[in-house]
Tab-separated table of C-alpha atoms and ligand atoms in Angstrom:
chain	number	residue	atom	x	y	z
A	212	MET	CA	129.853	114.248	91.363
A	213	THR	CA	127.485	112.765	93.897
A	214	ASP	CA	126.440	114.669	96.960
A	215	THR	CA	125.405	112.652	99.939
A	216	ALA	CA	122.755	114.133	102.158
A	217	THR	CA	124.716	113.175	105.234
A	218	GLU	CA	127.883	111.407	106.175
A	219	SER	CA	125.860	108.455	107.341
A	220	SER	CA	124.579	107.686	103.833
A	221	PRO	CA	124.824	103.921	103.487
A	222	SER	CA	127.569	102.426	101.405
A	223	THR	CA	127.556	99.335	99.270
A	224	SER	CA	127.194	96.145	101.220
A	225	GLY	CA	128.015	92.584	100.241
A	226	ASN	CA	124.522	91.175	99.753
A	227	ASN	CA	122.816	93.562	97.399
A	228	LEU	CA	120.145	92.224	95.085
A	229	VAL	CA	120.954	94.901	92.512
A	230	GLU	CA	124.441	96.284	92.157
A	231	ILE	CA	125.137	98.927	89.517
A	232	GLU	CA	128.707	100.103	89.151
A	233	ASN	CA	129.994	102.970	87.063
A	234	LEU	CA	127.232	102.426	84.526
A	235	SER	CA	127.022	104.327	81.271
A	236	ALA	CA	124.216	103.531	78.849
A	237	GLY	CA	122.194	105.187	76.126
A	238	TYR	CA	120.836	104.959	72.649
A	239	ALA	CA	122.586	104.330	69.326
A	240	GLY	CA	125.913	104.212	71.139
A	241	VAL	CA	125.485	107.646	72.717
A	242	ALA	CA	125.531	107.626	76.518
A	243	VAL	CA	122.674	109.439	78.252
A	244	ILE	CA	123.592	108.136	81.717
A	245	ARG	CA	127.149	108.166	82.987
A	246	GLY	CA	129.007	106.834	86.001
A	247	VAL	CA	125.897	105.589	87.781
A	248	ASN	CA	126.489	103.706	91.048
A	249	LEU	CA	123.413	102.349	92.769
A	250	HIS	CA	122.476	99.383	94.905
A	251	VAL	CA	119.328	97.819	96.293
A	252	GLY	CA	119.378	95.423	99.231
A	253	ALA	CA	116.903	92.754	100.296
A	254	GLY	CA	113.727	94.183	101.793
A	255	GLU	CA	114.693	97.684	100.730
A	256	VAL	CA	112.608	100.225	98.836
A	257	VAL	CA	114.861	102.581	96.917
A	258	ALA	CA	113.510	105.589	95.012
A	259	LEU	CA	115.150	106.864	91.839
A	260	LEU	CA	114.126	110.489	91.455
A	261	GLY	CA	114.946	113.357	89.158
A	262	PRO	CA	113.516	115.653	86.497
A	263	ASN	CA	112.231	114.598	83.076
A	264	GLY	CA	114.960	113.279	80.833
A	265	ALA	CA	117.376	112.691	83.722
A	266	GLY	CA	117.976	109.049	82.771
A	267	LYS	CA	115.788	107.153	85.246
A	268	THR	CA	114.023	104.953	82.687
A	269	THR	CA	117.337	104.334	80.914
A	270	THR	CA	118.793	103.095	84.213
A	271	LEU	CA	115.911	100.667	84.764
A	272	LEU	CA	115.986	99.404	81.165
A	273	THR	CA	119.698	98.672	81.465
A	274	THR	CA	119.189	96.957	84.818
A	275	SER	CA	116.729	94.471	83.383
A	276	GLY	CA	118.843	93.793	80.299
A	277	LEU	CA	116.649	95.652	77.801
A	278	LEU	CA	119.369	98.180	77.012
A	279	LYS	CA	123.083	97.700	76.552
A	280	ALA	CA	125.600	98.983	79.070
A	281	LEU	CA	128.246	101.030	77.290
A	282	GLU	CA	130.511	100.994	80.340
A	283	GLY	CA	130.370	99.592	83.843
A	284	SER	CA	128.315	96.699	85.125
A	285	VAL	CA	124.920	95.697	86.441
A	286	SER	CA	124.404	92.630	88.542
A	287	VAL	CA	121.038	91.280	89.568
A	288	LEU	CA	120.899	88.615	92.289
A	289	GLY	CA	124.624	88.111	91.925
A	290	GLU	CA	124.539	87.480	88.156
A	291	PRO	CA	125.530	89.943	85.447
A	292	SER	CA	122.488	91.419	83.719
A	293	ASN	CA	123.382	91.281	80.066
A	294	PHE	CA	121.794	93.110	77.194
A	295	GLY	CA	119.643	90.857	75.050
A	296	ALA	CA	118.864	88.450	77.877
A	297	PRO	CA	116.022	90.049	79.853
A	298	HIS	CA	114.429	86.570	80.094
A	299	LYS	CA	117.495	85.482	82.072
A	300	THR	CA	117.127	88.241	84.667
A	301	ALA	CA	113.385	87.490	84.741
A	302	ARG	CA	114.122	83.817	85.469
A	303	LEU	CA	116.457	84.867	88.261
A	304	GLY	CA	113.555	86.744	89.856
A	305	LEU	CA	113.496	90.270	88.448
A	306	ALA	CA	110.156	91.826	87.465
A	307	HIS	CA	110.001	95.147	85.645
A	308	VAL	CA	106.889	97.308	85.392
A	309	PRO	CA	107.900	99.436	82.411
A	310	GLU	CA	106.937	103.042	81.810
A	311	ASP	CA	104.535	102.083	79.015
A	312	ARG	CA	103.040	99.212	81.102
A	313	SER	CA	103.222	96.792	78.122
A	314	LEU	CA	99.798	95.324	78.842
A	315	PHE	CA	97.955	93.260	76.261
A	316	PHE	CA	94.862	95.376	75.763
A	317	GLY	CA	92.944	92.728	73.843
A	318	LEU	CA	93.405	90.173	76.628
A	319	THR	CA	91.474	90.030	79.869
A	320	VAL	CA	92.886	90.940	83.269
A	321	GLN	CA	93.146	87.245	84.099
A	322	GLU	CA	94.959	86.467	80.841
A	323	ASN	CA	97.397	89.319	81.407
A	324	LEU	CA	98.087	87.991	84.902
A	325	ARG	CA	98.701	84.486	83.572
A	326	LEU	CA	101.386	85.899	81.277
A	327	GLY	CA	103.180	87.073	84.416
A	328	LEU	CA	103.307	83.504	85.677
A	329	ARG	CA	105.767	82.444	82.980
A	330	GLY	CA	104.334	79.005	82.373
A	331	LYS	CA	103.198	78.163	85.912
A	332	ARG	CA	99.499	77.469	86.451
A	333	SER	CA	97.763	80.087	88.568
A	334	ASP	CA	96.861	77.489	91.193
A	335	GLN	CA	100.543	76.525	91.462
A	336	ALA	CA	101.845	80.029	91.873
A	337	ALA	CA	102.158	81.326	95.416
A	338	GLY	CA	102.293	84.883	94.136
A	339	TYR	CA	98.972	84.823	92.315
A	340	GLU	CA	96.644	85.139	95.308
A	341	SER	CA	98.971	87.421	97.248
A	342	ALA	CA	99.166	89.797	94.264
A	343	LEU	CA	95.377	89.972	94.216
A	344	ASP	CA	95.297	90.400	97.991
A	345	LEU	CA	97.549	93.433	97.607
A	346	LEU	CA	95.455	94.795	94.727
A	347	PRO	CA	91.919	93.593	95.538
A	348	ALA	CA	90.305	96.141	93.203
A	349	LEU	CA	91.300	93.809	90.350
A	350	ARG	CA	89.247	90.854	91.590
A	351	PRO	CA	85.897	91.982	90.121
A	352	LEU	CA	87.625	92.887	86.842
A	353	MET	CA	89.218	89.536	86.045
A	354	ASN	CA	87.194	88.999	82.855
A	355	ARG	CA	87.407	92.549	81.550
A	356	ARG	CA	89.769	93.323	78.689
A	357	ALA	CA	92.792	95.331	79.820
A	358	GLY	CA	92.070	97.959	77.159
A	359	LEU	CA	88.758	98.735	78.857
A	360	LEU	CA	90.277	99.416	82.281
A	361	SER	CA	90.748	102.910	83.648
A	362	GLY	CA	94.283	104.302	83.860
A	363	GLY	CA	94.556	103.453	87.555
A	364	GLU	CA	93.218	99.957	87.024
A	365	GLN	CA	95.776	99.430	84.266
A	366	GLN	CA	98.562	100.497	86.653
A	367	MET	CA	97.267	98.035	89.208
A	368	LEU	CA	97.177	95.277	86.597
A	369	ALA	CA	100.752	96.037	85.525
A	370	MET	CA	101.847	95.842	89.173
A	371	ALA	CA	99.894	92.642	89.792
A	372	ARG	CA	101.338	91.032	86.673
A	373	ALA	CA	104.833	91.745	88.013
A	374	LEU	CA	103.910	90.404	91.456
A	375	VAL	CA	102.397	87.055	90.463
A	376	SER	CA	105.881	85.752	89.701
A	377	ASN	CA	106.918	86.423	93.328
A	378	PRO	CA	109.825	88.633	92.281
A	379	LYS	CA	112.965	88.993	94.359
A	380	VAL	CA	113.708	92.276	92.620
A	381	LEU	CA	110.963	94.638	91.471
A	382	LEU	CA	111.586	97.638	89.217
A	383	VAL	CA	108.645	100.023	88.872
A	384	ASP	CA	108.826	102.914	86.431
A	385	GLU	CA	106.387	105.675	87.423
A	386	MET	CA	103.557	103.748	88.933
A	387	SER	CA	101.790	107.052	89.479
A	388	LEU	CA	101.840	108.254	85.865
A	389	GLY	CA	98.539	109.938	85.142
A	390	LEU	CA	96.980	108.967	88.446
A	391	ALA	CA	95.214	111.193	90.938
A	392	PRO	CA	97.431	111.901	93.971
A	393	ILE	CA	94.950	110.208	96.273
A	394	ILE	CA	95.271	106.981	94.255
A	395	VAL	CA	99.066	107.290	94.282
A	396	GLU	CA	98.943	107.619	98.060
A	397	ARG	CA	97.072	104.342	98.168
A	398	LEU	CA	99.211	102.485	95.620
A	399	LEU	CA	102.715	103.463	96.695
A	400	PRO	CA	102.534	101.811	100.137
A	401	ILE	CA	101.990	98.520	98.315
A	402	VAL	CA	105.646	98.482	97.280
A	403	ARG	CA	106.554	98.986	100.953
A	404	ASP	CA	104.372	95.996	101.876
A	405	ILE	CA	105.995	93.871	99.168
A	406	ALA	CA	109.488	94.651	100.436
A	407	ASN	CA	108.482	94.058	104.058
A	408	GLU	CA	106.487	90.901	103.471
A	409	THR	CA	108.583	89.157	100.804
A	410	GLY	CA	112.066	90.590	101.375
A	411	ALA	CA	112.197	91.696	97.740
A	412	GLY	CA	114.371	94.637	96.779
A	413	VAL	CA	112.277	97.357	95.114
A	414	LEU	CA	113.527	100.184	92.909
A	415	ILE	CA	110.854	102.771	92.095
A	416	VAL	CA	111.081	105.667	89.690
A	417	GLU	CA	108.675	108.320	90.872
A	418	GLN	CA	107.730	111.915	90.096
A	419	HIS	CA	105.847	112.333	93.365
A	420	VAL	CA	109.016	112.961	95.324
A	421	HIS	CA	107.500	113.324	98.775
A	422	LEU	CA	105.163	110.383	98.448
A	423	ALA	CA	108.069	108.252	97.226
A	424	LEU	CA	110.247	109.333	100.153
A	425	GLU	CA	107.438	108.430	102.553
A	426	VAL	CA	107.658	104.762	101.522
A	427	ALA	CA	111.334	104.464	100.522
A	428	ASP	CA	114.313	103.630	102.724
A	429	ARG	CA	116.797	105.452	100.519
A	430	ALA	CA	116.793	107.523	97.362
A	431	TYR	CA	119.025	108.632	94.527
A	432	VAL	CA	118.381	111.794	92.545
A	433	MET	CA	119.519	111.871	88.915
A	434	SER	CA	120.069	114.934	86.800
A	435	HIS	CA	121.437	115.084	83.273
A	436	GLY	CA	122.360	111.401	83.335
A	437	GLU	CA	124.257	111.413	86.614
A	438	ILE	CA	123.396	110.744	90.223
A	439	VAL	CA	123.729	114.098	91.943
A	440	LEU	CA	122.314	113.326	95.357
A	441	GLU	CA	121.726	110.258	97.479
A	442	GLY	CA	120.795	109.519	101.040
A	443	SER	CA	118.256	107.974	103.346
A	444	ALA	CA	114.650	108.993	102.713
A	445	GLU	CA	114.483	110.529	106.144
A	446	GLU	CA	117.533	112.695	105.503
A	447	LEU	CA	116.318	113.795	102.098
A	448	LEU	CA	112.877	114.728	103.412
A	449	GLN	CA	114.600	117.084	105.809
A	450	ARG	CA	116.791	118.583	103.101
A	451	GLN	CA	114.267	120.189	100.787
A	452	ASP	CA	116.963	122.658	99.706
A	453	LEU	CA	119.279	119.932	98.404
A	454	LEU	CA	116.386	118.159	96.701
A	455	GLU	CA	115.212	121.308	94.962
A	456	ALA	CA	118.728	122.218	93.886
A	457	SER	CA	119.252	118.776	92.353
A	458	TYR	CA	115.982	119.096	90.399
A	459	LEU	CA	116.754	122.595	89.234
A	460	GLY	CA	120.324	121.715	88.302
A	461	GLY	CA	121.744	124.203	90.772
A	462	GLU	CA	125.068	123.976	92.546
A	463	LEU	CA	125.182	121.494	95.384
A	464	GLU	CA	128.016	123.000	97.314
A	465	GLU	CA	126.577	122.621	100.746
A	466	GLU	CA	126.951	119.310	102.576
A	467	ALA	CA	124.473	118.494	105.275
A	468	SER	CA	125.920	117.698	108.624
B	23	LIG	N1	114.851	105.634	72.491
B	23	LIG	C1	115.594	106.723	72.687
B	23	LIG	N2	116.432	107.175	71.717
B	23	LIG	C2	117.215	108.257	71.912
B	23	LIG	N3	117.233	108.986	73.056
B	23	LIG	C3	116.422	108.585	74.048
B	23	LIG	C4	115.556	107.440	73.922
B	23	LIG	N4	114.881	107.293	75.084
B	23	LIG	C5	115.282	108.292	75.886
B	23	LIG	N5	116.217	109.067	75.272
B	23	LIG	C6	116.898	110.239	75.842
B	23	LIG	O1	117.674	109.811	76.954
B	23	LIG	C7	117.598	110.763	78.008
B	23	LIG	C8	117.140	110.065	79.280
B	23	LIG	O2	115.836	109.588	79.059
B	23	LIG	P1	115.045	108.716	80.117
B	23	LIG	O3	113.822	108.214	79.453
B	23	LIG	O4	115.950	107.730	80.740
B	23	LIG	O5	114.686	109.834	81.211
B	23	LIG	P2	113.715	109.789	82.466
B	23	LIG	O6	114.511	110.272	83.629
B	23	LIG	O7	113.071	108.463	82.577
B	23	LIG	O8	112.641	110.915	82.089
B	23	LIG	P3	111.043	110.997	82.366
B	23	LIG	O9	110.908	111.441	83.799
B	23	LIG	O10	110.595	112.046	81.415
B	23	LIG	O11	110.439	109.652	82.111
B	23	LIG	C9	116.666	111.869	77.537
B	23	LIG	O12	117.461	112.927	77.067
B	23	LIG	C10	115.893	111.230	76.401
B	23	LIG	O13	115.541	112.181	75.425
B	24	LIG	MG1	111.130	107.808	82.395
């Protein structure tokens, strides 16, 4: 059962860019997430939090059509996101920065970015320059092979590759993986800028709970495949006790007022 941090926790509205209802999904027919309800509106940054193995990556994979829903539904920009058709959700305007980054290490930064353009020439794509404006550290590295970039530079490239397509929905799975906290502090606000400047809906999976809540509007906390807590970022930052309990799998009997 889901706890809400306060009574004022927002409910589903009519114009969500991502709408997940009663979703169960998993591997080899065995559900590892169950009954997930989640939505992301235009211009919103939503954080999906929770301990290792909670089901965050599984939720993102199902949202972009890379994993089959066993029950329930996912809609992206008003269209059902079906398993086996991630290209369709991509064409609609969804970009997914996966946990493993999926960069082409033998290709240069520029070549990796061109792959994000899906056929458009870089001089035709509005998102190309703005992606580099948001991540200027990539500019001097354009001709370097992705495999020779540092971990942080690879994260930036994965983000930039998602951004060049001017996404309306951006899913980012652990942007901060393996990065120094000071770099995370610099990178995370970029997703806030993207939502503010382009009106995209952004769903971030993040282990740095407090940093994520600093940039997010709302958050969901998953544990053992279910959403156990949700609320505005502001409310959750004030309810450290509820956050900790949801991570530790404790009882969430107390409702905030
Ligand atoms: N390919 C797979 N085959 C079988 N089980 C899997 C597979 N991928 C993940 N799982 C299991 O599904 C559950 C949820 O995994 P998931 O990767 O969604 O968690 P997560 O919240 O993203 O964790 P982390 O924070 O460690 O990345 C875990 O129990 C995991 O072991
Ligand atoms: Mg994961």
